[in-house]
Short mmCIF file of C-alpha atoms in Angstrom, two decimals:
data_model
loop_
_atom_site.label_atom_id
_atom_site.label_comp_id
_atom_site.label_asym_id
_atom_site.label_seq_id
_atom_site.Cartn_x
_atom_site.Cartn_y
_atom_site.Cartn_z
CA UNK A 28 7.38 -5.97 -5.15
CA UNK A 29 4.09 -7.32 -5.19
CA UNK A 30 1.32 -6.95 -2.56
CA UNK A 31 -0.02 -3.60 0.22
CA UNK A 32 -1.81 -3.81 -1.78
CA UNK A 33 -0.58 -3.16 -2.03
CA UNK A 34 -1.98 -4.87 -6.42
CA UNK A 35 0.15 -5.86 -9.91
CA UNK A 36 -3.01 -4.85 -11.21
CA UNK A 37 -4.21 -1.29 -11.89
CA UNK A 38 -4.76 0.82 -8.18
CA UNK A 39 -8.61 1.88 -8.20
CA UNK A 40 -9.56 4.77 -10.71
CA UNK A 41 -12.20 7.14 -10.48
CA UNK A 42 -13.99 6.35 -13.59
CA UNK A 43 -16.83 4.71 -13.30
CA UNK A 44 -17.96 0.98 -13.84
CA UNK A 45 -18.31 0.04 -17.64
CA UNK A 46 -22.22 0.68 -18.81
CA UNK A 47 -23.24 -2.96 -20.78
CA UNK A 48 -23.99 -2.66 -23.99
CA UNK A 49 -27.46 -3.38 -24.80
CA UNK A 50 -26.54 -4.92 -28.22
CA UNK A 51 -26.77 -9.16 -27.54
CA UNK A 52 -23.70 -10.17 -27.04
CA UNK A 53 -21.66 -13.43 -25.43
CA UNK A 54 -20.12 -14.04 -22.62
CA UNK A 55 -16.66 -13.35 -23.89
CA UNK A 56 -17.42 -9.81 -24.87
CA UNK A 57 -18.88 -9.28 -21.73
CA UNK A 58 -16.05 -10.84 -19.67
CA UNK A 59 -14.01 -8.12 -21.98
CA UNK A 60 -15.48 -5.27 -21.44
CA UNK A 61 -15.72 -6.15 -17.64
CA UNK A 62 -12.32 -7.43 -17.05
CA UNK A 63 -10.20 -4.61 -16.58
CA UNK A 64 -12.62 -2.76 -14.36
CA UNK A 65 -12.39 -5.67 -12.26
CA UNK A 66 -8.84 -6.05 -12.38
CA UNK A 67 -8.42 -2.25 -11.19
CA UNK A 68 -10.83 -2.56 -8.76
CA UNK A 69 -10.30 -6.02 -7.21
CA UNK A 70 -8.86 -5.46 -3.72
CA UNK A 71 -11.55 -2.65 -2.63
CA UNK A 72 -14.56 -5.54 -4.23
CA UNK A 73 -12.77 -7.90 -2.37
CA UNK A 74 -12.41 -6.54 0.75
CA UNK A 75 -16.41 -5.40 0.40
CA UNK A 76 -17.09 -8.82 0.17
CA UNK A 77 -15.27 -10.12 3.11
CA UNK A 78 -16.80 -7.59 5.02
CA UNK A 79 -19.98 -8.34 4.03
CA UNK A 80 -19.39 -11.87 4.65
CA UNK A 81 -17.67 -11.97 7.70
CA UNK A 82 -20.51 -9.98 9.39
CA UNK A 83 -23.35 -11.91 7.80
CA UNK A 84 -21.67 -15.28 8.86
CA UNK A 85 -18.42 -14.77 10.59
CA UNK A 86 -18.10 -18.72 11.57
CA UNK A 87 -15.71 -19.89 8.43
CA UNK A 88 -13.22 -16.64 8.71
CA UNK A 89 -13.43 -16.88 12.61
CA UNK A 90 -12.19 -20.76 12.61
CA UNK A 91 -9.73 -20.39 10.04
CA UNK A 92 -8.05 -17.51 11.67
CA UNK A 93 -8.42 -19.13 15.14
CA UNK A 94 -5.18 -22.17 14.93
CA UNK A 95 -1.94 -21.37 16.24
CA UNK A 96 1.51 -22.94 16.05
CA UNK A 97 3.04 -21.70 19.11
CA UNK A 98 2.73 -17.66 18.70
CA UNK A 99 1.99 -18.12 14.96
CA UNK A 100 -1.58 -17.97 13.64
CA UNK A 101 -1.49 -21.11 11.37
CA UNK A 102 -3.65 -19.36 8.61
CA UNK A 103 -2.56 -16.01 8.82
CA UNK A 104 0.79 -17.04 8.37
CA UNK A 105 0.50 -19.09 5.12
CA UNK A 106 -0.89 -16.18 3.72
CA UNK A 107 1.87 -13.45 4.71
CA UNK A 108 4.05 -15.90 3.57
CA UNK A 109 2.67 -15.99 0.25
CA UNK A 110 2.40 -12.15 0.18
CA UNK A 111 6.25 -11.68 0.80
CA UNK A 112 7.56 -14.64 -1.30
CA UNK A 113 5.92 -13.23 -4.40
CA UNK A 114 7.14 -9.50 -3.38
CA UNK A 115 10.94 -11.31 -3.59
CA UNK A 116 10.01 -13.07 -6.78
CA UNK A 117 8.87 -9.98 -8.39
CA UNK A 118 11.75 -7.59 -7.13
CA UNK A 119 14.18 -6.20 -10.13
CA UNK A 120 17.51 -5.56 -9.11
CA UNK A 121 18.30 -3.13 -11.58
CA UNK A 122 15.33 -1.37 -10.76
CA UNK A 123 16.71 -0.85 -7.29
CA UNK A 124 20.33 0.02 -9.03
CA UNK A 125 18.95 2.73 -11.28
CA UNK A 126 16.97 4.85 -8.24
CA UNK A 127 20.54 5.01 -6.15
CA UNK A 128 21.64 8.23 -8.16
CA UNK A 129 18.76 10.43 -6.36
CA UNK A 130 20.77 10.96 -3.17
CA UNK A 131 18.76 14.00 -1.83
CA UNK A 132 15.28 12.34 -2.71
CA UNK A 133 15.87 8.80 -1.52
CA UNK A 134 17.33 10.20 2.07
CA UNK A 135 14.24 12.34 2.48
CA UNK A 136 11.91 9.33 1.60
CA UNK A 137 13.31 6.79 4.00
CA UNK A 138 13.74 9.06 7.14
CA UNK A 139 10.28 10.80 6.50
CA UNK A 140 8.49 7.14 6.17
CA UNK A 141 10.64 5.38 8.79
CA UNK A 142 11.34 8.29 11.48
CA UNK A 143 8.66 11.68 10.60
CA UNK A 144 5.38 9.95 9.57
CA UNK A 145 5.26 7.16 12.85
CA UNK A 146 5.75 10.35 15.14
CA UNK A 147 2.34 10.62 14.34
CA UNK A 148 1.39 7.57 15.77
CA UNK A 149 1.95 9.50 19.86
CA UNK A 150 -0.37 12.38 18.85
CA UNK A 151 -3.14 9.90 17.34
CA UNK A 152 -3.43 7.38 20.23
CA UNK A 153 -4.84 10.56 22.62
CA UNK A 154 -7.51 11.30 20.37
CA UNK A 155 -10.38 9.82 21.61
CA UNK A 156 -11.91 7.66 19.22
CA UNK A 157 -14.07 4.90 19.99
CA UNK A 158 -13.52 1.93 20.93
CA UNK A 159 -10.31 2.65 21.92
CA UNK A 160 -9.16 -0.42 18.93
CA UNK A 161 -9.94 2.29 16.35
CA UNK A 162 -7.26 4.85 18.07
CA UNK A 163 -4.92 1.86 17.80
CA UNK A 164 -5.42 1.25 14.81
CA UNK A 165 -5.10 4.00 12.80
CA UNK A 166 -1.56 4.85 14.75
CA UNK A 167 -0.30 1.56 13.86
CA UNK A 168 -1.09 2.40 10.06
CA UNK A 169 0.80 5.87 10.66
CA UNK A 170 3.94 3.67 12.09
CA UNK A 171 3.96 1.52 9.34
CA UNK A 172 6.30 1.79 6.14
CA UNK A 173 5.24 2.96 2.26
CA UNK A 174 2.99 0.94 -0.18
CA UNK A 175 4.45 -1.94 -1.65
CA UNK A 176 3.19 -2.34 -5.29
CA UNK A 177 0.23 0.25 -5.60
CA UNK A 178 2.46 3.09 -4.60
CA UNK A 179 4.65 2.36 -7.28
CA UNK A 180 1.96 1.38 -10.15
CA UNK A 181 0.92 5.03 -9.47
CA UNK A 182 4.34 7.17 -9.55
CA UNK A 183 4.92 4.84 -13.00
CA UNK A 184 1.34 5.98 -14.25
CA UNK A 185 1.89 9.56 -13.26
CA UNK A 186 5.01 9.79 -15.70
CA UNK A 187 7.07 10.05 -11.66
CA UNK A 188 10.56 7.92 -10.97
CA UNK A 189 9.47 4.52 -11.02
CA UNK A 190 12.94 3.54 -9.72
CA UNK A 191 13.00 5.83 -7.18
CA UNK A 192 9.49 4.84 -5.62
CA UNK A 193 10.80 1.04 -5.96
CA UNK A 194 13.68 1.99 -4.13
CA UNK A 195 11.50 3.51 -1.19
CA UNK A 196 9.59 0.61 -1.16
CA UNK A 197 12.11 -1.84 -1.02
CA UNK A 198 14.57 0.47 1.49
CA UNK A 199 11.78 1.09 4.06
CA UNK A 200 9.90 -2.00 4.14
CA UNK A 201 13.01 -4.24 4.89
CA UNK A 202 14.73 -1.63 7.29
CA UNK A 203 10.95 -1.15 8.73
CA UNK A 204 10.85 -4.50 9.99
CA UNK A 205 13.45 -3.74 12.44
CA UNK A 206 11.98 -0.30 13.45
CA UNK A 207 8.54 -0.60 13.31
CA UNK A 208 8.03 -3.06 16.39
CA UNK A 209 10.00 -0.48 18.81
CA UNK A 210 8.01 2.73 17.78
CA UNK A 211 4.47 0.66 17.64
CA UNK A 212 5.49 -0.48 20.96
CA UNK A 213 6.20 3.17 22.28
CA UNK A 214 3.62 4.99 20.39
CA UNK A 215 1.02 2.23 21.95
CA UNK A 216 2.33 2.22 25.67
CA UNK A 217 2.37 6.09 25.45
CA UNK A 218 -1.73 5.79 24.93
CA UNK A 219 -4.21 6.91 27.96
CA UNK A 220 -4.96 3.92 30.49
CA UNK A 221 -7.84 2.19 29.11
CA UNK A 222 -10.01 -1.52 30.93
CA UNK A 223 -8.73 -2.96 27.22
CA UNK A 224 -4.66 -2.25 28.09
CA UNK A 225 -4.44 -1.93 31.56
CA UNK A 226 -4.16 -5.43 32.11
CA UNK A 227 -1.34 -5.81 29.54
CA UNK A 228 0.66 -2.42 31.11
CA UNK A 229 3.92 -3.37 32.10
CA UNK A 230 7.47 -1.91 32.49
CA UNK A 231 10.37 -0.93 29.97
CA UNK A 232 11.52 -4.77 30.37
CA UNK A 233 8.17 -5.54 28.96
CA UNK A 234 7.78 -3.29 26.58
CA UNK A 235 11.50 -4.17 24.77
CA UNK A 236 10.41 -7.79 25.48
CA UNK A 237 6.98 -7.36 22.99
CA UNK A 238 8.98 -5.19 20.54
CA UNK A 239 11.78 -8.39 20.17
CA UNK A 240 8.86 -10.48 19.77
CA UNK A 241 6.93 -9.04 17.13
CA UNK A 242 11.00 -8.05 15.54
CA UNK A 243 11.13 -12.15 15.21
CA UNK A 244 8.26 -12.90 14.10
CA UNK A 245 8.17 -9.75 11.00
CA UNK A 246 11.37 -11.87 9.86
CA UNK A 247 10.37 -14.77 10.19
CA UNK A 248 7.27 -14.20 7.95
CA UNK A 249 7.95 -11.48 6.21
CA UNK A 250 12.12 -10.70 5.67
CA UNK A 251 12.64 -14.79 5.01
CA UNK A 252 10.01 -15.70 2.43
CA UNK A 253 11.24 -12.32 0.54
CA UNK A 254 14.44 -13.24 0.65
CA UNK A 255 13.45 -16.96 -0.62
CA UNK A 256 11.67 -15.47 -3.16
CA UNK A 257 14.53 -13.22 -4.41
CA UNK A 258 16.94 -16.14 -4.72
CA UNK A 259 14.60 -18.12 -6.47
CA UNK A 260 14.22 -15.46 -9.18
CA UNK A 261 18.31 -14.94 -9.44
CA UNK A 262 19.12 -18.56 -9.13
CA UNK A 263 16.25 -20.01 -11.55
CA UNK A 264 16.50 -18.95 -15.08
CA UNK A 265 13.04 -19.49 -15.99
CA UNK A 266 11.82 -17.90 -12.27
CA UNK A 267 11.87 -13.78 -14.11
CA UNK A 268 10.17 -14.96 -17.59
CA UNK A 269 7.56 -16.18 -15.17
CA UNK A 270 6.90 -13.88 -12.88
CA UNK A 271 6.91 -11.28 -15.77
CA UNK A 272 4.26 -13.73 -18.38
CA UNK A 273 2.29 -13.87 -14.94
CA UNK A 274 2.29 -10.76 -13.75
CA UNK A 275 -1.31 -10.04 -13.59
CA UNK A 276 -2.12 -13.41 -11.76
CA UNK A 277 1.05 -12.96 -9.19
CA UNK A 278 -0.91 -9.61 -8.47
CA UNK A 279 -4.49 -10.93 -7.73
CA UNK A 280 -3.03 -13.92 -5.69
CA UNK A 281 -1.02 -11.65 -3.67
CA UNK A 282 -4.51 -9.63 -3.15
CA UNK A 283 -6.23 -12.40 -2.69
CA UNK A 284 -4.06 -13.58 0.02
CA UNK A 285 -4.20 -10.07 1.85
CA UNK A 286 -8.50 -9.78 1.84
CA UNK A 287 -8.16 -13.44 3.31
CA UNK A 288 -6.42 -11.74 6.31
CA UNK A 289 -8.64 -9.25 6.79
CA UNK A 290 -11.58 -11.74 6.15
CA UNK A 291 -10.65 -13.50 9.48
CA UNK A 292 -9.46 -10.67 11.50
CA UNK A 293 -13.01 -9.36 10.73
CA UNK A 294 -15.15 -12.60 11.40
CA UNK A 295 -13.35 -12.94 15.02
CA UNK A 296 -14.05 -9.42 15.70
CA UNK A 297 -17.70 -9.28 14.54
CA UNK A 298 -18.99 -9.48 17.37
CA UNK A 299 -17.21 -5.77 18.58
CA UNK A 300 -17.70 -4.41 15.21
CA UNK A 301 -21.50 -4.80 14.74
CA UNK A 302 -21.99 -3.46 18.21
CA UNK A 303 -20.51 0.38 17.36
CA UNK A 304 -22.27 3.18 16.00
CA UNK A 305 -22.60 4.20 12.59
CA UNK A 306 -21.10 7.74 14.06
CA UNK A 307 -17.94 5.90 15.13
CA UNK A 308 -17.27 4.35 12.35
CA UNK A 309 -18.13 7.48 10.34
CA UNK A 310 -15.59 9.45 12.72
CA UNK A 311 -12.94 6.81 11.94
CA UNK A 312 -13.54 6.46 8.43
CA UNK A 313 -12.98 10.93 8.32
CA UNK A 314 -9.89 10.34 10.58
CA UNK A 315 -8.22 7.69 7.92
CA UNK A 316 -8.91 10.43 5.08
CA UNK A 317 -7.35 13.25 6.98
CA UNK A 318 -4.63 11.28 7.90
CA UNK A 319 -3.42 10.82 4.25
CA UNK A 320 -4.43 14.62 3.69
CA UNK A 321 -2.31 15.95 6.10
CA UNK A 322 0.73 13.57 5.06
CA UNK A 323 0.23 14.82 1.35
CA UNK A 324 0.50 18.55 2.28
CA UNK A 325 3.20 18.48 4.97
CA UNK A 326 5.27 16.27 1.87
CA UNK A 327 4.21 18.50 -0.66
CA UNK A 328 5.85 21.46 1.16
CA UNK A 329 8.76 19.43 1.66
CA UNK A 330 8.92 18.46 -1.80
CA UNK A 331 8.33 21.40 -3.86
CA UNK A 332 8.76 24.87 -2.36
CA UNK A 333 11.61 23.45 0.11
CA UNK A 334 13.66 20.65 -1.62
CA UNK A 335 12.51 21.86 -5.35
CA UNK A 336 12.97 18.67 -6.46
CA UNK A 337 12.93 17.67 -9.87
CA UNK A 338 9.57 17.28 -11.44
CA UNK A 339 9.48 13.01 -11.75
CA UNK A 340 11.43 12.82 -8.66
CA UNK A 341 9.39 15.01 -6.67
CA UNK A 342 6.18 12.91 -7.78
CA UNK A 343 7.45 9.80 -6.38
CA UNK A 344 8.74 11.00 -3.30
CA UNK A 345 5.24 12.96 -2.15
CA UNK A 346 2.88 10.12 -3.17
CA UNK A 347 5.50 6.89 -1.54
CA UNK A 348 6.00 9.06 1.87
CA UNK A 349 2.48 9.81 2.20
CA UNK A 350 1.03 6.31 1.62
CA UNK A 351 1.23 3.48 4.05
CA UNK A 352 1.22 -0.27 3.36
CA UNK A 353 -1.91 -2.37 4.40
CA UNK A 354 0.27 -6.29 4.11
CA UNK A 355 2.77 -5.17 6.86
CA UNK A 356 -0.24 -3.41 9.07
CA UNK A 357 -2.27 -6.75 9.75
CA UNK A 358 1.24 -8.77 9.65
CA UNK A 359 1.79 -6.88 12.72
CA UNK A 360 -2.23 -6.86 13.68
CA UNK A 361 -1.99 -10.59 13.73
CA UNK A 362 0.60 -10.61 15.84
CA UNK A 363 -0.75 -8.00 18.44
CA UNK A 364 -1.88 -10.01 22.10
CA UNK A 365 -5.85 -9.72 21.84
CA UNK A 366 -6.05 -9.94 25.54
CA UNK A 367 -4.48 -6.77 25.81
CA UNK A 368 -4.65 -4.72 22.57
CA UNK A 369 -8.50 -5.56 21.60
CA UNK A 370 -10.11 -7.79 18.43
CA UNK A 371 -7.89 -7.53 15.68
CA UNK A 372 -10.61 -6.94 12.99
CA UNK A 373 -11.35 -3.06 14.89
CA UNK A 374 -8.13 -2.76 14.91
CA UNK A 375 -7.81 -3.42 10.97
CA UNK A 376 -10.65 -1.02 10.19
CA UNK A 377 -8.78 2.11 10.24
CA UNK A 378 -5.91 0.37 8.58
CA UNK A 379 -8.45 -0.61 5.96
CA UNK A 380 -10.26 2.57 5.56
CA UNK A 381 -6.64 4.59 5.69
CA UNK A 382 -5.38 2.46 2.40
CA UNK A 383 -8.52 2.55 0.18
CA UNK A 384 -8.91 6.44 0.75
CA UNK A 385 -5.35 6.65 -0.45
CA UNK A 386 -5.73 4.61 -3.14
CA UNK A 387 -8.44 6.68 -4.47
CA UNK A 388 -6.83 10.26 -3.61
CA UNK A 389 -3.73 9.44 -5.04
CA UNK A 390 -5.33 7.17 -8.32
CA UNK A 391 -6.82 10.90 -9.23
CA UNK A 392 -3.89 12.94 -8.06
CA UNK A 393 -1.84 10.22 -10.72
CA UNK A 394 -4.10 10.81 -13.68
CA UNK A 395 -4.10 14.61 -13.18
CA UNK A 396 -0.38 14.44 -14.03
CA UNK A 397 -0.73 12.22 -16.14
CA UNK A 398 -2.99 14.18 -18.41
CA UNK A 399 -0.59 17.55 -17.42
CA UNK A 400 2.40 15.24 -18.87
CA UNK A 401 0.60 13.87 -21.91
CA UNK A 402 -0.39 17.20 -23.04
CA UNK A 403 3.52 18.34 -22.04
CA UNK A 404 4.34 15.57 -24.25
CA UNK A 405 1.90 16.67 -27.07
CA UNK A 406 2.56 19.91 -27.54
CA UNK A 407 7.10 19.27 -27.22
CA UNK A 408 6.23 16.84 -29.98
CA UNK A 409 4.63 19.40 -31.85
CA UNK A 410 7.68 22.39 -31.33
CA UNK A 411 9.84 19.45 -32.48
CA UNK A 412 7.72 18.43 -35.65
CA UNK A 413 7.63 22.60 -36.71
CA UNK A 414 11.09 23.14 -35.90
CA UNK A 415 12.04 19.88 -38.39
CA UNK A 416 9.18 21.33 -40.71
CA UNK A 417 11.03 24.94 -40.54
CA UNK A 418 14.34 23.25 -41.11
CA UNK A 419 13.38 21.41 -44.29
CA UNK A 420 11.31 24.71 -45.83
CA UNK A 421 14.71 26.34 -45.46
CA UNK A 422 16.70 23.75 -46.66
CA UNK A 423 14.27 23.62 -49.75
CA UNK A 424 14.81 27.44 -50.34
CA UNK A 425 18.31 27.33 -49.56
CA UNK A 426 18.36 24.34 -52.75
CA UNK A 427 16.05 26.79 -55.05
CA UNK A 428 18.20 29.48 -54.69
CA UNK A 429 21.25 27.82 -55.56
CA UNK A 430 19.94 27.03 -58.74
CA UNK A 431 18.52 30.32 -59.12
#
């Protein structure tokens, strides 16, 4: 799958930004040296830069964003569109066959992602952040379903079960198109009377009848073009050698395509967003990190001391049920009423400060097994080169005392 994110390109590091040489050199050993720093780090630049932009002149995102085909945001659209398409073009099916074995992992996964983690969502809508968009928010991102590329990029870099976490991916983010409108819908309507919702506050007729909306409109842009994309690459020969030659640029278009989103979500909300204080945004940008604390620790438990499940399993399972995607958060953003719910672009700040803290956490949590597995590696490799050094000493003494 290609996205939340999800990136085909390295998820953010902690290592620092290459230091330039101060020997002359051209631009091609520059562009070198720089390239995969950027590649690693391209959706957190870009999504700096539309932020920057959109606040410093909000009119280009804000009229992009503002066309609508019936229900449909003209713009937005297109580029969910383009973000599920290329997650179908992308998806392995024997990747998806080889994770089906780890019964006990993958059931834990799917009902902690689609069922545990959104039972958050009713306990963070009565906290009371402000504006009330940011409480919103950041229980829509807790409703939502795993990561779909970064989340894997990192169980694959951490030595974990690739297949597995591409199995959670794929499992909960098709299934959570048909769940996630009914518990966002709940978890929302359960939230403390506010001037921003009041107006919208209806009945259980109305509440089922904006859940079957936003069900129609997640498949329309996001189960069809996946499914396009998937028969494409099983029904055009040449459709895998592409996607796999242009990997890289599949990713960044994806990304690119995702930080246009959130480039007009924020320009029609700048207005609200430069108007809050630095403390409010500080509190929401603390709330997004504890958020993906908490999830690691309550999945930890379940993983290890509970479950004991096998080492690479047990890495892909904690870090895909504790992440949450960003694409399929401001799919359903764009879709919210804005009459009702608030701006969009406060509601996409927690969702954006919630995926970029777990991107980080979980980039350094990845390279500390990593390392623990390389040096595993090492030092089996090293038992196995003695032991075949051992066997052919004996063998040699075994030959000299033949003769003797």
């Amino acid at each position: 799958l290609a996205s939340d994110s999800e990136t085909r390109a390295t998820p953010p590091s902690m290592s620092a930004a290459p230091v330039p040489s101060s020997e002359p050199a051209g631009c091609g050993a520059r562009w070198s040296r720089w390239k995969p720093w950027l590649l690693k780090n391209f959706l957190v630049l870009g999504f700096a830069f539309v932020l920057t932009l959109a606040l410093a002149w909000p009119l280009p995102g804000r009229e992009l964003g503002t066309p609508k085909a019936g229900e449909f945001p003209i713009t937005q659209t297109v580029c969910i569109v383009v973000i599920f398409f290329i997650s179908g073009l992308t998806l392995k099916t024997e990747d998806i066959k080889n994770a089906l074995g780890a019964h006990v992992a993958l059931g834990y996964g799917i009902i902690t992602i689609l069922v545990v983690t959104p039972m958050l969502g009713f306990a963070i809508v009565q906290i009371p952040f402000e504006p009330v968009q940011f409480r919103y928010g950041l229980a829509l991102f807790a409703c939502v379903p795993t990561t779909l590329t970064s989340g894997v990029t990192l169980v694959t870099s951490a030595a974990g079960n690739g297949a597995l976490a591409l199995m959670l991916t794929v499992t909960t983010n098709v299934l959570g198109v048909f769940t996630v409108p009914f518990i966002l819908n709940a978890v929302l309507n359960s939230a403390p009377e506010t001037p921003d919702s009041s107006a919208g506050s209806g009945g259980d007729a109305q509440m089922a009848e904006a859940a079957s909306d936003l069900l129609l409109k997640l498949v329309v842009s996001i189960i069809v073009p996946m499914a396009v994309g998937k028969t494409v690459r099983e029904k055009v020969g040449s459709a895998p050698g592409f996607a796999k030659k242009y990997k890289v640029e599949l990713g960044l278009a994806n990304n690119s395509a995702l930080i246009a989103i959130v480039w007009m979500s924020i320009s029609k909300s700048r207005e609200m967003l430069v108007g809050e204080s630095a403390l409010n945004i500080f509190v929401i940008v603390l709330a997004g990190i504890g958020l993906h604390v908490l999830l690691l620790a309550v999945n930890w438990t379940a993983t290890t001391p509970v479950l004991r499940l096998p080492e690479k399993e047990r890495r892909a399972v904690l870090l895909m049920t504790s992440q949450k995607t960003l694409p399929v958060a401001v799919t359903v953003i764009s879709y919210l009423d804005e009459a009702r719910w608030g701006g969009h672009g406060l509601i996409a700040i927690p969702c954006i400060v919630g995926h970029v803290s777990q991107l980080f956490i979980d980039a350094f949590i990845a390279g500390k097994w990593a390392a623990a597995s390389a040096k595993a590696d090492a030092a089996a490799a090293e038992v196995r080169l003695s032991v075949a050094e051992l066997g052919q000493n004996q063998a040699s003494e075994g030959k000299n005392g033949n003769r003797t």
